[in-house]
Each structure stands twice: as structure tokens, then as C-alpha cells.
Coordinates of C-alpha atoms in Angstrom, one line a residue:
M1 CA -17.8 7.9 6.9
T2 CA -19.5 5.3 5.0
K3 CA -19.7 2.3 7.6
F4 CA -19.1 -0.7 6.0
E5 CA -21.6 -4.3 6.7
P6 CA -20.5 -7.5 6.5
T7 CA -22.2 -8.3 2.9
L8 CA -20.9 -8.8 -0.4
A9 CA -22.5 -5.7 -1.8
S10 CA -21.3 -3.4 1.0
L11 CA -17.8 -4.1 0.9
N12 CA -17.6 -4.6 -2.9
A13 CA -18.9 -0.8 -2.9
H14 CA -15.5 -0.5 -1.0
K15 CA -13.4 1.7 -3.4
V16 CA -10.0 1.4 -3.9
P17 CA -8.4 5.1 -2.6
E18 CA -6.2 7.2 -4.0
W19 CA -2.8 6.7 -2.6
Y20 CA -2.8 3.6 -3.5
E21 CA -3.6 4.1 -6.8
D22 CA -0.9 7.0 -6.9
A23 CA 1.4 5.3 -5.3
K24 CA 2.9 2.5 -7.8
F25 CA 6.1 1.1 -6.5
G26 CA 6.2 -0.9 -3.1
I27 CA 8.3 -3.4 -0.9
F28 CA 7.8 -6.8 0.3
I29 CA 9.6 -8.3 3.1
H30 CA 10.0 -12.1 3.7
W31 CA 12.1 -12.5 6.7
G32 CA 11.9 -15.3 9.1
M33 CA 13.7 -18.3 10.8
W34 CA 13.9 -19.8 6.7
A35 CA 16.4 -16.9 6.6
I36 CA 18.9 -18.9 9.3
P37 CA 19.6 -21.9 6.5
S38 CA 18.6 -19.6 3.6
F39 CA 18.4 -22.4 1.3
A40 CA 16.0 -23.7 -1.6
S41 CA 16.3 -26.2 -4.9
H42 CA 17.5 -24.3 -8.4
H43 CA 15.3 -25.5 -10.5
G44 CA 14.1 -22.4 -12.0
S45 CA 10.7 -20.8 -11.9
I46 CA 8.0 -21.9 -9.5
G47 CA 6.2 -22.6 -12.6
E48 CA 9.0 -24.2 -14.2
T49 CA 9.4 -26.6 -11.0
F50 CA 5.5 -27.3 -11.4
A51 CA 5.9 -28.5 -15.0
K52 CA 8.9 -30.6 -14.4
Q53 CA 8.8 -32.2 -11.3
Y54 CA 5.2 -31.8 -10.0
D55 CA 4.8 -35.2 -7.9
I56 CA 7.4 -33.5 -5.8
A57 CA 6.8 -29.6 -6.6
V58 CA 6.1 -28.3 -3.7
A59 CA 9.3 -29.8 -1.8
L60 CA 11.6 -28.3 -4.5
T61 CA 10.1 -24.8 -4.8
P62 CA 13.1 -22.0 -5.1
Y63 CA 11.4 -20.4 -2.5
T64 CA 13.4 -20.6 1.0
E65 CA 10.7 -19.3 2.9
W66 CA 9.1 -22.8 2.3
Y67 CA 12.0 -24.5 4.0
C68 CA 10.1 -25.8 7.0
N69 CA 7.8 -27.7 4.8
A70 CA 10.7 -29.0 2.3
I71 CA 12.8 -30.5 5.3
K72 CA 10.1 -33.2 6.1
V73 CA 10.1 -34.6 2.3
P74 CA 13.3 -36.8 2.4
E75 CA 14.0 -37.1 -1.3
S76 CA 13.8 -33.0 -1.7
D77 CA 17.1 -31.1 -2.2
S78 CA 16.1 -29.1 1.0
A79 CA 15.8 -32.2 3.2
K80 CA 19.5 -33.5 2.1
H81 CA 20.8 -30.2 2.7
H82 CA 19.5 -30.0 5.8
Q83 CA 20.9 -33.3 7.1
N84 CA 24.3 -32.7 5.6
V85 CA 24.8 -29.0 7.1
W86 CA 22.1 -29.1 10.0
K87 CA 22.4 -32.7 11.1
G88 CA 18.7 -32.8 10.9
A89 CA 17.6 -30.6 13.5
P90 CA 14.6 -29.2 14.4
Y91 CA 13.2 -26.3 12.5
E92 CA 12.5 -24.6 15.7
D93 CA 16.2 -24.5 16.5
F94 CA 16.7 -21.8 13.9
R95 CA 14.6 -19.6 16.3
A96 CA 17.2 -18.6 18.6
L97 CA 19.8 -17.7 15.7
F98 CA 17.1 -15.5 14.1
L99 CA 16.6 -13.7 17.9
K100 CA 20.5 -13.7 17.4
G101 CA 20.8 -11.9 14.2
L102 CA 17.9 -9.5 15.2
E103 CA 19.8 -7.8 17.5
Q104 CA 21.9 -6.1 15.0
W105 CA 18.5 -5.0 13.6
D106 CA 17.8 -1.1 12.0
P107 CA 14.4 -0.8 11.5
K108 CA 14.8 3.2 10.5
E109 CA 18.1 1.8 8.5
W110 CA 15.6 -0.5 6.1
A111 CA 13.4 2.5 6.1
K112 CA 16.0 4.8 4.6
I113 CA 16.6 2.6 2.3
F114 CA 13.0 1.8 0.7
K115 CA 13.0 5.4 0.6
A116 CA 15.5 5.9 -1.5
S117 CA 13.9 3.4 -3.7
G118 CA 11.5 5.5 -4.1
A119 CA 9.0 3.2 -2.7
Q120 CA 5.4 4.7 -1.4
Y121 CA 4.6 1.8 1.0
V122 CA 5.9 -0.9 2.5
V123 CA 4.3 -4.7 3.4
L124 CA 6.0 -6.8 5.5
V125 CA 5.5 -10.5 6.7
T126 CA 4.1 -10.7 10.2
K127 CA 3.7 -14.6 9.9
H128 CA 4.0 -17.2 7.2
H129 CA 3.8 -20.7 6.2
D130 CA 5.8 -21.7 9.4
G131 CA 3.3 -20.1 11.6
Y132 CA 6.1 -18.1 13.3
S133 CA 4.6 -14.3 14.5
L134 CA 7.0 -11.5 13.9
W135 CA 5.1 -9.5 16.8
P136 CA 4.6 -10.2 20.7
T137 CA 0.8 -11.3 20.0
E138 CA -1.5 -11.8 23.0
V139 CA -3.3 -14.7 21.2
P140 CA -2.7 -17.8 22.5
H141 CA -1.2 -20.7 20.3
P142 CA -3.1 -23.7 20.9
Y143 CA 0.2 -25.8 20.3
K144 CA 3.0 -23.9 20.3
E145 CA 3.3 -21.6 23.2
G146 CA 5.3 -18.8 22.9
W147 CA 5.3 -19.0 19.3
H148 CA 6.5 -15.2 18.3
T149 CA 9.1 -13.4 18.6
E150 CA 8.6 -10.8 21.8
R151 CA 10.2 -8.1 20.2
D152 CA 7.7 -6.4 18.1
I153 CA 9.1 -6.1 15.0
V154 CA 6.0 -5.2 13.4
G155 CA 5.7 -1.4 15.1
E156 CA 8.8 -1.1 15.3
L157 CA 9.2 -1.0 11.2
G158 CA 5.5 0.2 11.0
D159 CA 7.1 3.3 13.2
A160 CA 10.3 3.8 11.0
V161 CA 8.3 3.3 7.7
R162 CA 5.3 6.1 8.8
A163 CA 8.3 8.3 9.9
E164 CA 10.0 8.3 6.3
G165 CA 6.2 9.2 4.7
M166 CA 5.3 6.0 3.2
R167 CA 2.1 3.9 3.9
Y168 CA 3.0 0.8 5.8
G169 CA 0.9 -2.8 4.8
L170 CA 0.7 -6.3 6.6
Y171 CA 1.0 -9.4 5.1
Y172 CA -0.6 -12.5 7.2
S173 CA 0.0 -16.1 5.8
G174 CA -4.0 -16.5 6.7
G175 CA -4.9 -19.8 4.2
I176 CA -1.1 -21.7 5.6
D177 CA 0.1 -22.5 8.9
W178 CA 2.6 -25.5 9.3
S179 CA 2.5 -25.2 13.0
F180 CA -1.1 -26.3 12.9
N181 CA -1.3 -28.7 10.1
P182 CA 2.6 -30.2 10.0
E183 CA 1.2 -32.6 7.3
P184 CA 4.6 -33.2 4.9
L185 CA 3.3 -31.6 1.0
R186 CA 4.3 -32.6 -2.2
T187 CA 1.8 -31.8 -4.7
L188 CA -0.4 -28.7 -5.4
G189 CA -3.3 -30.9 -4.4
D190 CA -1.3 -31.1 -1.2
F191 CA -0.9 -27.5 -0.5
V192 CA -4.7 -26.5 -1.6
G193 CA -5.8 -29.5 0.8
S194 CA -4.0 -28.4 4.0
V195 CA -5.6 -25.3 4.9
P196 CA -5.8 -26.1 8.7
G197 CA -9.3 -26.4 10.4
G198 CA -10.2 -26.6 14.1
K199 CA -8.7 -24.6 15.7
Y200 CA -6.9 -22.8 13.3
P201 CA -9.8 -20.4 11.7
A202 CA -10.8 -18.7 15.0
Y203 CA -6.5 -18.4 16.0
A204 CA -5.9 -16.7 12.7
T205 CA -9.3 -14.0 12.4
A206 CA -8.2 -13.4 16.3
Q207 CA -4.2 -12.7 15.4
V208 CA -5.7 -10.8 12.2
K209 CA -8.0 -8.5 13.8
E210 CA -5.0 -8.0 16.4
L211 CA -2.8 -6.5 13.9
I212 CA -5.6 -4.5 12.6
D213 CA -6.4 -3.2 16.1
K214 CA -2.7 -2.6 17.3
Y215 CA -1.1 -1.5 13.6
K216 CA -3.8 0.2 11.5
P217 CA -2.3 -1.2 8.0
A218 CA -2.7 0.4 4.9
V219 CA -3.0 -2.9 3.3
L220 CA -4.2 -6.2 4.3
W221 CA -2.6 -8.5 2.1
N222 CA -3.7 -11.7 2.7
D223 CA -2.0 -15.4 1.3
I224 CA -3.0 -18.6 -0.2
S225 CA -6.7 -18.2 1.0
W226 CA -9.1 -17.3 3.9
P227 CA -9.8 -20.0 6.4
T228 CA -12.9 -19.3 7.8
S229 CA -16.6 -19.4 6.0
M230 CA -17.6 -16.7 3.9
S231 CA -20.3 -15.0 6.8
D232 CA -16.7 -14.9 9.0
M233 CA -14.6 -13.8 6.7
M234 CA -17.2 -9.9 5.6
R235 CA -17.3 -9.8 8.9
T236 CA -13.1 -9.8 9.7
F237 CA -14.0 -7.4 6.4
A238 CA -16.0 -5.1 7.1
Y239 CA -14.1 -4.7 10.2
Y240 CA -10.9 -3.8 8.9
Y241 CA -12.8 -1.2 6.5
N242 CA -14.3 0.6 9.3
S243 CA -11.3 0.9 11.1
V244 CA -9.2 1.7 8.3
P245 CA -11.1 3.5 6.0
E246 CA -8.3 3.9 3.6
G247 CA -7.1 0.2 3.5
V248 CA -6.8 -2.3 0.6
I249 CA -7.0 -5.6 0.8
N250 CA -5.1 -8.3 -1.7
D251 CA -7.5 -11.0 -4.1
R252 CA -5.2 -13.9 -2.2
V253 CA -9.3 -13.8 0.1
T254 CA -10.9 -17.0 -1.5
P255 CA -13.1 -18.9 2.0
V256 CA -13.3 -22.2 2.7
S257 CA -16.2 -24.1 1.3
W258 CA -17.7 -27.8 1.2
K259 CA -15.5 -28.0 -2.1
S260 CA -12.2 -26.7 -0.3
K261 CA -12.9 -29.1 2.5
L262 CA -13.3 -32.2 0.2
M263 CA -9.2 -31.3 -0.8
R264 CA -8.8 -32.6 3.0
F265 CA -9.0 -35.9 1.6
K266 CA -6.7 -37.8 -0.5
W267 CA -8.9 -39.4 -3.0
M268 CA -9.7 -36.0 -4.0
R269 CA -6.0 -34.6 -4.0
K270 CA -5.3 -37.6 -6.2
Q271 CA -8.3 -36.3 -8.8
F272 CA -7.2 -32.6 -8.6
D273 CA -3.4 -33.5 -9.2
K274 CA -4.6 -35.4 -12.2
K275 CA -6.3 -32.8 -13.5
V276 CA -3.3 -30.2 -13.2
K277 CA -0.7 -32.6 -14.7
A278 CA -3.1 -33.1 -17.6
H279 CA -3.4 -29.6 -17.9
I280 CA 0.1 -28.7 -17.6
A281 CA 0.9 -30.9 -19.9
K282 CA -1.2 -29.4 -22.4
N283 CA -0.5 -25.6 -21.9
P284 CA 2.9 -23.5 -22.2
V285 CA 4.4 -22.7 -18.8
N286 CA 3.5 -20.3 -17.1
K287 CA 6.7 -19.1 -15.2
G288 CA 4.1 -17.2 -12.4
V289 CA 0.8 -17.7 -10.8
V290 CA -2.6 -15.8 -11.0
P291 CA -4.4 -16.3 -8.0
P292 CA -8.1 -17.1 -8.4
E293 CA -10.6 -14.5 -8.1
P294 CA -12.6 -14.5 -5.2
P295 CA -16.1 -12.8 -4.5
H296 CA -14.3 -10.0 -3.2
Y297 CA -11.0 -8.1 -3.3
D298 CA -9.7 -4.1 -4.2
F299 CA -6.8 -5.4 -6.1
R300 CA -5.2 -9.1 -7.6
T301 CA -1.9 -10.1 -7.0
P302 CA 0.1 -12.2 -10.2
E303 CA 3.5 -13.3 -8.7
Y304 CA 6.3 -13.7 -10.8
T305 CA 3.6 -12.9 -14.0
T306 CA 2.0 -10.0 -15.4
F307 CA -0.6 -9.0 -17.1
N308 CA -0.6 -8.3 -21.1
E309 CA -3.5 -6.2 -21.5
I310 CA -4.4 -2.8 -20.0
Q311 CA -6.8 -4.1 -16.6
S312 CA -9.8 -2.7 -15.8
R313 CA -9.2 -3.5 -12.2
K314 CA -6.3 -2.4 -10.0
W315 CA -3.0 -5.3 -9.7
E316 CA -0.4 -5.3 -8.2
A317 CA 2.9 -8.0 -9.4
T318 CA 4.6 -9.0 -6.3
R319 CA 8.0 -10.4 -7.2
G320 CA 11.2 -11.0 -5.9
M321 CA 14.3 -9.9 -7.0
S322 CA 15.2 -13.6 -7.8
H323 CA 13.2 -17.2 -7.8
S324 CA 12.9 -16.7 -4.1
F325 CA 11.6 -13.9 -1.7
G326 CA 13.4 -15.1 1.3
F327 CA 16.9 -15.1 1.2
N328 CA 18.9 -17.6 -0.5
H329 CA 22.5 -17.7 0.5
N330 CA 23.0 -19.6 -3.1
D331 CA 22.3 -16.8 -5.2
T332 CA 24.9 -15.1 -6.9
D333 CA 24.5 -11.8 -8.7
A334 CA 23.4 -13.3 -11.9
D335 CA 20.9 -15.1 -10.1
Y336 CA 18.9 -11.5 -9.5
L337 CA 17.4 -9.6 -12.4
S338 CA 18.8 -7.2 -14.2
N339 CA 17.9 -3.9 -13.7
D340 CA 17.5 -3.2 -17.1
Q341 CA 14.1 -5.6 -16.6
L342 CA 13.7 -5.0 -13.4
L343 CA 12.8 -1.4 -14.9
F344 CA 11.0 -2.9 -17.8
D345 CA 9.6 -5.1 -15.8
F346 CA 8.1 -2.3 -13.3
V347 CA 7.2 0.4 -16.0
D348 CA 5.0 -2.4 -18.0
A349 CA 2.9 -2.7 -14.8
V350 CA 1.8 0.4 -13.8
S351 CA 1.5 1.1 -18.1
K352 CA -1.3 -1.5 -17.8
N353 CA -3.0 -0.6 -14.5
G354 CA -1.0 -1.6 -12.1
N355 CA 1.9 -1.7 -9.2
L356 CA 4.8 -3.3 -8.7
L357 CA 5.8 -4.6 -5.0
L358 CA 9.0 -5.9 -4.9
N359 CA 10.4 -7.9 -2.2
V360 CA 13.5 -7.6 -0.3
G361 CA 14.9 -10.7 1.5
P362 CA 17.0 -9.6 4.6
R363 CA 19.8 -12.4 5.9
G364 CA 19.0 -13.7 8.9
T365 CA 22.3 -14.4 11.0
D366 CA 23.0 -10.2 11.0
A367 CA 19.2 -8.5 10.0
Q368 CA 20.6 -6.8 7.0
I369 CA 19.2 -6.8 3.1
P370 CA 21.9 -8.4 0.6
S371 CA 24.1 -5.8 -1.2
E372 CA 22.6 -7.2 -4.5
Q373 CA 19.4 -5.8 -3.4
T374 CA 19.8 -2.7 -2.2
S375 CA 22.1 -2.2 -5.1
R376 CA 19.2 -2.6 -7.3
L377 CA 16.9 -0.6 -4.9
F378 CA 19.0 2.5 -5.2
T379 CA 19.1 2.3 -8.9
L380 CA 15.7 2.1 -9.2
G381 CA 15.5 5.2 -6.9
K382 CA 18.0 7.0 -8.8
W383 CA 15.7 6.9 -12.6
M384 CA 12.5 7.7 -10.4
A385 CA 14.0 10.9 -8.9
V386 CA 14.2 12.0 -12.5
N387 CA 11.5 9.7 -14.0
G388 CA 8.9 9.9 -11.5
D389 CA 6.4 12.5 -12.9
A390 CA 5.6 9.4 -15.6
I391 CA 5.0 6.8 -12.8
Y392 CA 3.6 8.4 -9.7
G393 CA -0.5 9.7 -10.0
T394 CA -0.5 8.6 -13.2
R395 CA -3.5 6.6 -14.8
P396 CA -3.4 3.9 -17.9
W397 CA -3.6 5.6 -21.5
K398 CA -5.6 4.3 -23.9
R399 CA -3.1 2.1 -25.1
A400 CA -0.1 0.7 -23.2
D401 CA 2.9 -0.1 -26.0
G402 CA 4.4 1.0 -28.6
T403 CA 8.2 1.1 -29.7
T404 CA 10.3 3.1 -31.8
R405 CA 11.9 3.2 -35.6
T406 CA 14.2 1.4 -34.2
D407 CA 12.1 -1.0 -32.2
L408 CA 12.8 0.1 -28.4
P409 CA 9.9 -0.4 -26.2
V410 CA 7.7 2.4 -25.4
R411 CA 5.7 2.3 -22.5
F412 CA 2.5 5.1 -21.7
T413 CA 1.0 6.9 -18.9
A414 CA -1.1 9.8 -18.5
K415 CA -2.0 12.4 -16.3
A416 CA -3.4 15.9 -15.7
G417 CA -3.8 16.3 -19.2
R418 CA -0.2 15.3 -20.3
V419 CA 0.8 11.4 -21.7
Y420 CA 4.1 10.0 -21.3
A421 CA 6.2 8.3 -23.3
I422 CA 8.6 6.4 -21.4
V423 CA 11.1 4.6 -23.8
L424 CA 13.1 2.3 -22.1
G425 CA 16.5 0.9 -23.7
K426 CA 19.6 2.2 -24.9
V427 CA 19.1 5.2 -27.7
T428 CA 21.6 6.8 -29.7
G429 CA 21.6 9.5 -31.8
G430 CA 20.5 12.7 -31.8
E431 CA 16.8 12.3 -31.7
V432 CA 14.1 9.4 -30.9
A433 CA 11.3 8.6 -33.2
I434 CA 8.1 7.1 -31.4
R435 CA 5.9 5.2 -34.2
N436 CA 2.4 5.8 -34.3
F437 CA 2.0 8.3 -31.6
K438 CA 0.9 11.9 -32.8
A439 CA 1.5 15.5 -30.7
A440 CA -1.1 18.3 -31.7
N441 CA 0.2 20.6 -33.4
D442 CA 0.8 23.4 -30.4
A443 CA 1.5 20.6 -28.2
D444 CA 4.9 20.9 -25.8
V445 CA 6.9 18.1 -25.4
M446 CA 9.4 17.5 -22.3
L447 CA 12.0 15.3 -21.6
L448 CA 11.9 14.6 -17.9
G449 CA 15.0 15.1 -16.1
H450 CA 16.0 18.1 -19.1
G451 CA 13.1 20.2 -19.7
A452 CA 11.5 21.4 -22.9
V453 CA 12.7 19.7 -26.4
T454 CA 12.2 20.3 -30.2
W455 CA 10.0 17.7 -32.0
R456 CA 8.7 17.1 -35.5
Q457 CA 6.3 14.7 -36.7
E458 CA 6.8 12.8 -39.5
G459 CA 3.4 10.9 -40.8
D460 CA 2.2 8.7 -37.5
D461 CA 5.6 9.2 -35.9
L462 CA 6.6 11.8 -33.4
V463 CA 10.4 12.5 -34.1
I464 CA 12.0 13.9 -30.9
A465 CA 15.4 15.9 -30.8
L466 CA 17.5 14.9 -28.1
P467 CA 19.8 17.2 -25.6
A468 CA 23.8 16.4 -26.1
T469 CA 24.7 14.0 -23.7
G470 CA 28.2 13.1 -24.9
G471 CA 27.3 10.1 -25.3
E472 CA 24.3 7.1 -24.9
A473 CA 21.3 8.0 -23.5
A474 CA 18.7 5.2 -21.7
D475 CA 15.2 5.1 -20.0
L476 CA 14.5 8.3 -20.9
A477 CA 10.5 9.7 -20.1
F478 CA 9.0 12.8 -22.4
S479 CA 6.0 14.5 -21.5
V480 CA 3.8 15.7 -24.1
S481 CA 1.0 18.0 -23.4
K482 CA -1.3 17.7 -26.1
V483 CA -1.8 14.7 -28.0
D484 CA -4.3 13.8 -31.3
P485 CA -7.4 12.3 -31.0
Q486 CA -6.0 9.7 -33.2
G487 CA -2.8 9.3 -32.3

């Protein structure tokens, strides 16, 4: 077994394990005290919020998990809501209500839901920006004694997830912790400059090592940035790889530098914000976020956005089903991603060498996953039960996308000498023609969930006869044994 050293050369020699390449679909879980008030502004996506209201955007994001900060900014929607509904109570008061709801939690039931969705791994938020830990950590908090659950949420869910045959990963907010730095944040400059110093880097490092030792997470999913120097960060990463040889680390791990430390000064944040606002004014709004590329990582994590082309390095699209990761009680079914769009985004990511990490945001009051979310998971799982062979274990083909003659989108994947063509949308009539896709003369074509189908080549287009369905067919996946090298 390779022993990793705390150097970039050694760490960058780490290969993304096959299980993660093959998995394609994971479940993210944002669940904490914010799920009690379960409120955030409705101003569109996070990217749209920064474009339209930059000077207060951090307090107006659609993320309910940022409620702890938003209520500190008097002019925010959340602060007004908090005053009207909760009479300005301290955020810490939500702890008792969250723990009360926790009494109804059944981690085995959650794990069954995730398994039914077709997910191959689960990533739980263990500590978000509010600093509250969802396990009985033995690392003492220097400012908020006992700022953690006594019940081992992290451990119980891990046992349930693994019992269902899925891998288990852990999220940790390494770059932001409002229990160490409670300064109200309004702009992106404020946010970037709020990485705590002082006692926090040692605290965060100790907690992450505790998570590694106790739970052996298959994914170490850090958020925002890494709070230590480069050398300390490399020591932690080597420790992780040596403890979990088949583990993976995401890309939100830029270490502290002298440049980032300058962002702690208001004058520097003002200059930063001025440049960002000018950039936003000149460029189209991106609804999501692509983190900066750090010195070491195993996979990229675009948030509420995607890549347009096949990526040579592994990546993972991460998003909630609505504009928020945490549960928002104001969301209606119309605020959630449609089943059609969810499937399209998933297949599109897989065709371009990506996974999908799809978030669920359980309620805080009763520890249940809302029906709007479970219904989408079950719909995706039903499709995967039929068409999973076109997804699991595949790799990108020579191109990701195509169209039918009726302009339905097509996405391609490949595995074991076969090319999969996934036609997304409703197919009518007795056949479907995929443009610029040539099968070899002796190829066989299979419709997943049915079996062999007849086909013919018309010029550059592959025309496939469909079995009688008695109605419209939708989101079909075809497997082709031999593809013309020119096709």
C-alpha cells in the first residue's frame, strides 16, 4: 500500500479510486439548527442574488443554512422575519427545538430512501458555518462549550448508509465558522475575508482528524477553503489518505496565504468588492459557483452550475433540489427542480465525466425529508433501475452530446466496448433517429429495459425501431455494441 507524504508531489500522485469514478450519483445532506426557522430570501439563485444586490448579497442568499449570519444584518429579509416570528431570539435557542425534532429521526429509514434513489454514496454535513457539530466531538470549543450534539448523528447515519451498501462521506466547513468569527457578512469580500485565525486552525484540524479516526469517511468534502498553511494542510491530507486509502478530497481546500490574510482588512475587502462588482457588470450572470482550483484535489465541485465540455479530471456537480440546500418552508413544489430537468442535469454531468451530488434538506421540527424531495429521489431511482447500465461504471465517450432528428437532446457514455445513447425527452412514433451516430454493420442495438431492437443506418444517422408501447416513451437509453470509428 502506498504511503503518502505531506508533499504536493506525493499527494498529487493519489489516483481517484474506481469506486468514485463508477458511482456517478451521491446524496448530500444539509441538516442543522437552521432547519427550524427554515427561512431564506427568495431572490433567485445565489449567482443572481450577487448580480442584483451585491452590497448585501451574503445576507440575501437563498441558502437557509446561512440564516445565522443573515439575521445579524438588519436590512435583510431574514432579520425582519426573525424579528417578526422569533422575536429576535438568539440563534442558539434553535438548538433545543432541533434536538426535540431529532427524537423522531430514523437513520435507517433515510438510508433506505437514499438506496432507492440509486445513490451509491452519501455525504453528511457534520459542521456547517454556524459551527455546530453533529457528533459528540471531544475537541473542546474555546468559545462555546458543548456546541455539539450528544447523539452521534454522524456515526448512526454512517452505520445505516453502509448497511445499505453505500459509501459514506463527510462534509466539514473548514473555511467558515461563525462561532469563531461572528462578524456580520454582507459582501463576497466580507465572506472571503472571514476565515477565522487565532485558535480556529488548530481546532478545525483536530476536528477533521477526529472525523477521520472515528468514521473513516470515503469522501472528505471540505467547504470554502482550508484554514491552515499549506504545510499543515498537506500533513492533514497525507494523514487522511494513509487512513482511508480509497478516500477522495474535493477542491475547496485553498490554504491560507499572506494574500488571503490581507482580506481580513476592510480596505482590502473594499478593493476586492469593487473589482468583483465591475466583473459582474461586464459578464453574464452565472447562476452558480465554480470554486478556484487549489494546489491539490481529487475532484472539482461546481455548485448550481456545470461544465459545458467533457473534463479530463473528475468532477461532481453539487446542488439542492430548490435554490437552497437547507430546507426552506416557503418553497413550494414549483420551486423545486422538475423531474425532467433533474434527470437531464444528471445524465449531462455523467456524459462529461461528472458525478451528481444531489442535496436533501430535511425538516428540523420532525427530522423528516419533505415529500417534494423524496418523490424526486424515487422517480430518479425508478429510471436508474431500468437504465443504470448506461450510467454506473461508465466513462465519457469521444463526445458527450448529440440530438435526434426531432431535436431531442442525446447524451453518450461508454463502457466495456459498448456506447450508450440516452435520448432525453418524449419520443413519439415508432422509431427514433440519432443524428451523426454510426453503428458498425455487425453491431447489435439494445433498448435498456427491453432487449434487442432492429435498426438501420440512413446516411450518418442511426435509426432505431421502437417496441410497441401503447403510448409515448420517454428518456430512453440504448446500448450499441460496435460504433463506426468515424461515427
